[in-house]
CSV table of C-alpha atoms in Angstrom, one decimal:
chain,number,residue,atom,x,y,z
A,1,MET,CA,8.1,-10.3,-10.7
A,2,ILE,CA,5.9,-7.1,-11.8
A,3,ASP,CA,2.9,-7.5,-14.0
A,4,CYS,CA,0.2,-4.8,-14.9
A,5,ILE,CA,-2.8,-6.2,-14.6
A,6,TRP,CA,-4.2,-3.5,-15.4
A,7,PRO,CA,-2.9,-1.3,-18.3
A,8,VAL,CA,-6.1,1.3,-17.3
A,9,ALA,CA,-3.7,3.8,-18.8
A,10,THR,CA,-4.5,6.5,-16.1
A,11,THR,CA,-3.8,9.8,-16.3
A,12,LEU,CA,-2.8,10.6,-12.7
A,13,GLY,CA,-3.6,7.1,-11.3
A,14,GLU,CA,-3.7,7.3,-7.6
A,15,GLY,CA,-5.2,6.6,-4.6
A,16,PRO,CA,-5.4,3.0,-4.4
A,17,VAL,CA,-6.7,1.1,-1.0
A,18,TRP,CA,-7.8,-2.4,0.2
A,19,ASP,CA,-11.2,-2.8,0.9
A,20,ALA,CA,-10.9,-5.5,3.1
A,21,GLN,CA,-14.6,-6.3,4.0
A,22,ALA,CA,-15.5,-6.4,0.2
A,23,ARG,CA,-12.0,-8.6,-0.8
A,24,ARG,CA,-11.1,-4.9,-4.0
A,25,LEU,CA,-8.7,-2.5,-4.9
A,26,TRP,CA,-10.0,1.2,-5.5
A,27,PHE,CA,-7.9,3.4,-6.8
A,28,VAL,CA,-8.4,7.2,-9.0
A,29,ASP,CA,-7.8,8.7,-11.6
A,30,ILE,CA,-7.4,12.5,-10.5
A,31,LYS,CA,-7.0,14.1,-13.6
A,32,GLY,CA,-9.5,11.5,-15.6
A,33,GLY,CA,-12.8,11.8,-12.8
A,34,ARG,CA,-12.4,8.6,-12.6
A,35,LEU,CA,-12.7,5.7,-9.9
A,36,HIS,CA,-12.3,2.2,-10.8
A,37,SER,CA,-12.1,-0.9,-8.7
A,38,LEU,CA,-10.3,-4.7,-9.4
A,39,THR,CA,-11.8,-7.5,-7.3
A,40,PRO,CA,-8.6,-9.8,-7.6
A,41,GLU,CA,-10.6,-12.8,-6.8
A,42,THR,CA,-12.2,-12.6,-10.1
A,43,GLY,CA,-10.3,-10.6,-12.4
A,44,ALA,CA,-13.9,-7.4,-13.0
A,45,ARG,CA,-13.0,-4.2,-13.2
A,46,GLU,CA,-15.1,-1.5,-13.2
A,47,SER,CA,-14.7,2.4,-13.8
A,48,PHE,CA,-17.8,4.8,-12.4
A,49,GLU,CA,-17.4,9.3,-13.6
A,50,ILE,CA,-17.3,11.2,-10.6
A,51,GLY,CA,-16.4,14.1,-12.7
A,52,GLY,CA,-14.0,17.1,-11.3
A,53,ASN,CA,-10.9,16.4,-9.0
A,54,PRO,CA,-11.2,12.8,-7.0
A,55,SER,CA,-8.0,11.7,-5.0
A,56,PHE,CA,-9.0,9.4,-2.8
A,57,ALA,CA,-12.2,6.9,-2.2
A,58,LEU,CA,-12.1,5.3,1.4
A,59,PRO,CA,-14.2,3.0,2.9
A,60,SER,CA,-16.7,4.4,4.8
A,61,ASP,CA,-18.3,2.6,8.2
A,62,GLN,CA,-21.2,4.0,6.5
A,63,GLY,CA,-20.9,1.7,3.1
A,64,GLY,CA,-20.1,3.0,0.0
A,65,LEU,CA,-16.4,5.8,-0.5
A,66,VAL,CA,-15.4,8.6,1.2
A,67,ILE,CA,-14.4,11.0,-1.2
A,68,GLY,CA,-12.0,13.9,-1.6
A,69,ASN,CA,-13.0,16.4,-5.3
A,70,ARG,CA,-11.6,19.2,-4.8
A,71,ASP,CA,-12.5,21.4,-1.9
A,72,ARG,CA,-15.2,19.1,-0.7
A,73,LEU,CA,-16.0,15.5,1.1
A,74,LEU,CA,-18.0,13.3,-1.2
A,75,HIS,CA,-20.1,9.8,0.0
A,76,TRP,CA,-20.0,8.0,-2.5
A,77,ARG,CA,-22.4,4.8,-3.2
A,78,ARG,CA,-24.0,2.8,-6.2
A,79,ASP,CA,-26.6,4.5,-6.0
A,80,ALA,CA,-26.4,7.5,-4.7
A,81,VAL,CA,-23.4,10.4,-4.2
A,82,THR,CA,-24.0,13.5,-1.6
A,83,GLU,CA,-21.7,16.0,0.3
A,84,LEU,CA,-19.9,15.3,3.0
A,85,ALA,CA,-18.1,18.6,3.7
A,86,ARG,CA,-17.0,21.7,2.5
A,87,ILE,CA,-13.4,21.9,2.7
A,88,PRO,CA,-12.8,25.6,4.8
A,89,GLY,CA,-9.6,27.7,4.3
A,90,MET,CA,-9.2,26.5,0.6
A,91,VAL,CA,-7.9,29.3,-3.1
A,92,ALA,CA,-9.6,28.5,-5.8
A,93,THR,CA,-6.8,26.2,-7.0
A,94,ASP,CA,-6.7,23.9,-4.6
A,95,ARG,CA,-8.0,20.7,-4.3
A,96,THR,CA,-8.1,17.7,-1.5
A,97,ASN,CA,-4.7,15.3,-2.6
A,98,ASP,CA,-3.6,12.4,-0.3
A,99,ALA,CA,-5.3,10.8,2.6
A,100,THR,CA,-5.2,7.5,5.5
A,101,VAL,CA,-7.3,6.5,8.0
A,102,ASP,CA,-6.5,6.9,12.1
A,103,ALA,CA,-8.0,3.7,14.3
A,104,ALA,CA,-10.2,6.2,15.4
A,105,GLY,CA,-11.6,6.2,12.4
A,106,ARG,CA,-10.6,10.5,11.6
A,107,LEU,CA,-9.6,11.2,8.1
A,108,TRP,CA,-6.1,12.7,7.9
A,109,PHE,CA,-5.9,14.0,4.2
A,110,GLY,CA,-3.9,17.1,2.4
A,111,THR,CA,-4.4,19.7,0.0
A,112,MET,CA,-2.8,21.3,-2.6
A,113,ASP,CA,-1.8,24.0,-4.9
A,114,ASP,CA,-3.3,21.7,-8.4
A,115,LEU,CA,-1.2,24.5,-10.1
A,116,GLU,CA,1.6,23.5,-8.5
A,117,SER,CA,3.3,27.1,-7.3
A,118,THR,CA,2.9,28.6,-3.9
A,119,PRO,CA,2.7,26.6,-1.2
A,120,THR,CA,-1.7,26.1,-0.3
A,121,GLY,CA,-1.8,22.6,0.7
A,122,GLN,CA,-1.4,21.3,3.9
A,123,VAL,CA,-3.1,18.4,6.2
A,124,ARG,CA,-6.4,18.5,6.8
A,125,VAL,CA,-8.6,16.4,9.7
A,126,TYR,CA,-12.1,15.5,9.8
A,127,ASP,CA,-13.7,13.8,12.6
A,128,GLY,CA,-16.8,12.5,11.5
A,129,GLY,CA,-18.1,16.4,12.0
A,130,THR,CA,-15.8,18.7,11.8
A,131,ILE,CA,-12.9,19.7,9.7
A,132,THR,CA,-9.5,20.7,11.2
A,133,GLU,CA,-6.1,22.3,10.7
A,134,ALA,CA,-3.1,20.5,11.4
A,135,GLY,CA,-0.6,22.6,9.3
A,136,ALA,CA,2.6,21.0,8.2
A,137,ALA,CA,2.2,24.0,4.5
A,138,ALA,CA,3.1,22.4,1.3
A,139,ILE,CA,2.8,23.2,-2.6
A,140,VAL,CA,2.0,19.2,-3.3
A,141,THR,CA,1.0,16.7,-0.1
A,142,ASN,CA,1.7,13.6,-0.5
A,143,GLY,CA,1.0,10.8,3.0
A,144,PRO,CA,-0.1,11.4,4.9
A,145,ALA,CA,0.1,8.0,6.9
A,146,ILE,CA,0.3,7.2,10.3
A,147,SER,CA,2.2,4.3,12.2
A,148,GLY,CA,0.9,1.1,13.8
A,149,ASP,CA,1.0,2.9,16.9
A,150,GLY,CA,-1.0,5.3,16.2
A,151,ARG,CA,2.0,8.4,17.5
A,152,THR,CA,3.5,8.9,14.1
A,153,LEU,CA,1.9,10.6,11.2
A,154,TYR,CA,4.5,10.9,7.7
A,155,HIS,CA,3.6,14.1,6.0
A,156,VAL,CA,5.4,13.8,2.2
A,157,ASP,CA,6.4,17.4,1.2
A,158,SER,CA,6.9,16.3,-2.8
A,159,LEU,CA,8.6,18.9,-4.5
A,160,ALA,CA,11.0,19.8,-1.4
A,161,ARG,CA,11.9,16.5,-1.5
A,162,THR,CA,11.1,15.2,1.9
A,163,ILE,CA,8.8,13.3,4.1
A,164,TRP,CA,8.3,14.5,7.0
A,165,ARG,CA,7.4,12.7,11.1
A,166,PHE,CA,4.8,14.1,13.6
A,167,ASP,CA,3.8,13.0,16.4
A,168,ILE,CA,0.5,13.0,17.0
A,169,ARG,CA,0.0,10.4,19.9
A,170,GLY,CA,-3.0,11.2,22.2
A,171,GLY,CA,-5.5,11.9,19.9
A,172,ALA,CA,-3.9,15.7,18.7
A,173,THR,CA,-5.2,16.9,15.2
A,174,THR,CA,-2.3,19.1,15.2
A,175,LEU,CA,0.9,18.8,14.0
A,176,PHE,CA,3.9,19.9,16.3
A,177,GLY,CA,7.9,18.8,16.4
A,178,GLY,CA,8.1,17.6,12.4
A,179,VAL,CA,11.3,16.4,11.9
A,180,PRO,CA,12.7,15.5,8.3
A,181,PHE,CA,12.6,11.2,8.0
A,182,ARG,CA,14.4,12.2,4.3
A,183,THR,CA,15.8,13.9,2.6
A,184,PHE,CA,15.6,12.9,-1.7
A,185,SER,CA,18.2,14.6,-4.0
A,186,GLY,CA,17.1,15.3,-7.6
A,187,ASP,CA,18.2,12.2,-9.3
A,188,GLU,CA,16.0,9.7,-7.4
A,189,GLY,CA,12.5,11.2,-8.1
A,190,LEU,CA,9.5,13.0,-6.0
A,191,PRO,CA,8.9,11.0,-3.3
A,192,ASP,CA,4.7,10.4,-3.8
A,193,GLY,CA,2.7,8.7,-2.1
A,194,VAL,CA,3.2,6.5,1.1
A,195,VAL,CA,1.9,3.5,3.0
A,196,VAL,CA,3.1,2.0,6.4
A,197,ASP,CA,3.8,-1.9,6.0
A,198,ALA,CA,2.6,-4.1,9.1
A,199,GLN,CA,6.8,-3.6,9.9
A,200,ASP,CA,6.2,-0.4,10.6
A,201,HIS,CA,8.3,0.7,7.2
A,202,LEU,CA,6.7,3.2,4.7
A,203,TRP,CA,6.7,1.9,1.0
A,204,VAL,CA,6.9,4.8,-1.2
A,205,GLY,CA,6.5,6.0,-4.7
A,206,PHE,CA,8.6,7.7,-6.5
A,207,TRP,CA,6.9,9.7,-9.5
A,208,ALA,CA,9.2,11.0,-12.7
A,209,GLY,CA,11.8,7.9,-10.1
A,210,GLY,CA,10.5,4.8,-11.1
A,211,CYS,CA,10.1,2.7,-8.6
A,212,ALA,CA,9.6,2.6,-5.1
A,213,ARG,CA,11.5,2.0,-2.0
A,214,ARG,CA,10.7,1.3,1.7
A,215,PHE,CA,12.2,2.7,4.7
A,216,ALA,CA,12.8,1.2,7.8
A,217,PRO,CA,12.2,3.1,10.7
A,218,ASP,CA,15.5,5.3,10.7
A,219,GLY,CA,15.2,6.3,7.1
A,220,THR,CA,17.0,3.3,5.4
A,221,LEU,CA,16.7,2.1,2.3
A,222,VAL,CA,15.9,-1.1,2.4
A,223,THR,CA,14.2,-2.4,-1.0
A,224,GLU,CA,13.4,-1.4,-4.6
A,225,VAL,CA,11.6,-2.1,-7.5
A,226,ARG,CA,11.6,0.0,-10.7
A,227,LEU,CA,9.0,-0.7,-12.7
A,228,PRO,CA,8.6,-0.4,-16.9
A,229,CYS,CA,6.9,3.4,-16.5
A,230,ALA,CA,8.8,6.7,-14.8
A,231,ASN,CA,5.5,8.2,-12.9
A,232,VAL,CA,5.2,5.6,-10.0
A,233,THR,CA,3.0,7.5,-7.0
A,234,LYS,CA,1.2,4.7,-4.2
A,235,LEU,CA,1.1,1.0,-3.3
A,236,ALA,CA,-1.5,-0.9,-1.5
A,237,LEU,CA,-0.1,-3.8,0.7
A,238,GLY,CA,-3.6,-5.6,-0.2
A,239,GLY,CA,-5.0,-9.2,-1.5
A,240,PRO,CA,-6.0,-12.2,0.7
A,241,ASP,CA,-2.9,-12.0,3.0
A,242,LEU,CA,-2.4,-8.0,2.6
A,243,ARG,CA,1.4,-9.8,0.9
A,244,THR,CA,-0.1,-7.7,-2.0
A,245,ALA,CA,1.6,-4.2,-3.9
A,246,TYR,CA,-1.1,-2.5,-6.2
A,247,VAL,CA,0.6,0.5,-7.4
A,248,THR,CA,-0.7,3.4,-9.1
A,249,THR,CA,1.3,5.0,-11.7
A,250,ALA,CA,0.4,7.9,-13.7
A,251,ARG,CA,1.2,9.2,-18.0
A,252,ALA,CA,0.5,12.7,-16.9
A,253,GLY,CA,4.1,14.8,-17.6
A,254,LEU,CA,5.2,12.6,-20.0
A,255,SER,CA,5.6,14.0,-23.4
A,256,ALA,CA,4.7,12.3,-26.5
A,257,ALA,CA,8.0,9.8,-27.3
A,258,GLU,CA,8.5,9.2,-23.4
A,259,LEU,CA,4.4,7.4,-23.7
A,260,ALA,CA,5.8,6.0,-27.0
A,261,ALA,CA,9.0,4.2,-25.4
A,262,GLN,CA,6.7,3.5,-21.9
A,263,PRO,CA,3.4,2.2,-23.4
A,264,LEU,CA,2.7,0.7,-19.9
A,265,ALA,CA,2.2,4.4,-18.3
A,266,GLY,CA,-0.9,5.3,-16.2
A,267,GLY,CA,-1.8,1.2,-16.1
A,268,LEU,CA,-2.2,-0.7,-12.5
A,269,PHE,CA,1.2,-3.0,-11.8
A,270,SER,CA,1.9,-5.4,-8.8
A,271,PHE,CA,4.5,-7.4,-7.2
A,272,ARG,CA,4.6,-9.9,-4.0
A,273,VAL,CA,6.1,-8.3,-1.0
A,274,GLU,CA,7.3,-10.7,2.4
A,275,VAL,CA,6.0,-8.1,5.0
A,276,PRO,CA,2.4,-7.9,4.9
A,277,GLY,CA,0.0,-4.7,5.6
A,278,ARG,CA,-2.7,-3.1,6.9
A,279,VAL,CA,-6.4,-2.8,7.2
A,280,LEU,CA,-7.2,1.5,7.6
A,281,PRO,CA,-9.9,1.5,9.4
A,282,PRO,CA,-13.3,2.5,7.7
A,283,VAL,CA,-13.5,6.2,7.8
A,284,ARG,CA,-16.5,7.6,10.2
A,285,VAL,CA,-18.9,9.9,8.3
A,286,GLY,CA,-21.2,10.3,11.9
């Protein structure tokens, strides 16, 4: 059963992540410049004005969150926001997009061309002190996501409709040996955010596809869950048993007629899954 648990009407809802310590879900509205949180146990909802284009918000090992915003990484706390790093090598129209964390606490994040026309985006790594360019050039990056054993990184080249698989064993920060995990046809929508569950299956949101799909490690489609809006961006697997899927969606790109037909577009949805997710380690910031 699919429930809209918060009709928050984000312009571009993205980056849901389960904060196991706080028992809270965080997500962002990239185009709305906001950070949102939901505490399922109490139903408490909070929204924070961040400004700019916050694209991910992940728990930090120093408390608070690490937020990607345009050309910088921020350390956000309720009472203060500090700049962790400026991201080198970005052009004026670039911004951060999606992100994940590996077992060592390194932040793997994508950048993209906000005009969606030039392949200036790529995957980068923040190790608490420096930012390294890892590669995988694309116009719009999504993911990345990392396998449970830490050896494989999945990178989504959304406009090329392709999910790539890279080998990152041995602590590598450069992506080598990329092979396509799966490529999608035009009528399937664009692959967007991706998360890996406890069986190393990939849950992928589909922009203009109206669904979330789960794929086995060999690329086989296992499950498809339809949602009542076209632009499905990303899932997080959370809750006490990590078996609740929280799904962000977007109103961006929809016409007035489409918005009228999709009144819950931009809402936060949930449904139950059989296989739990994994808790991401906190980002190492110092």
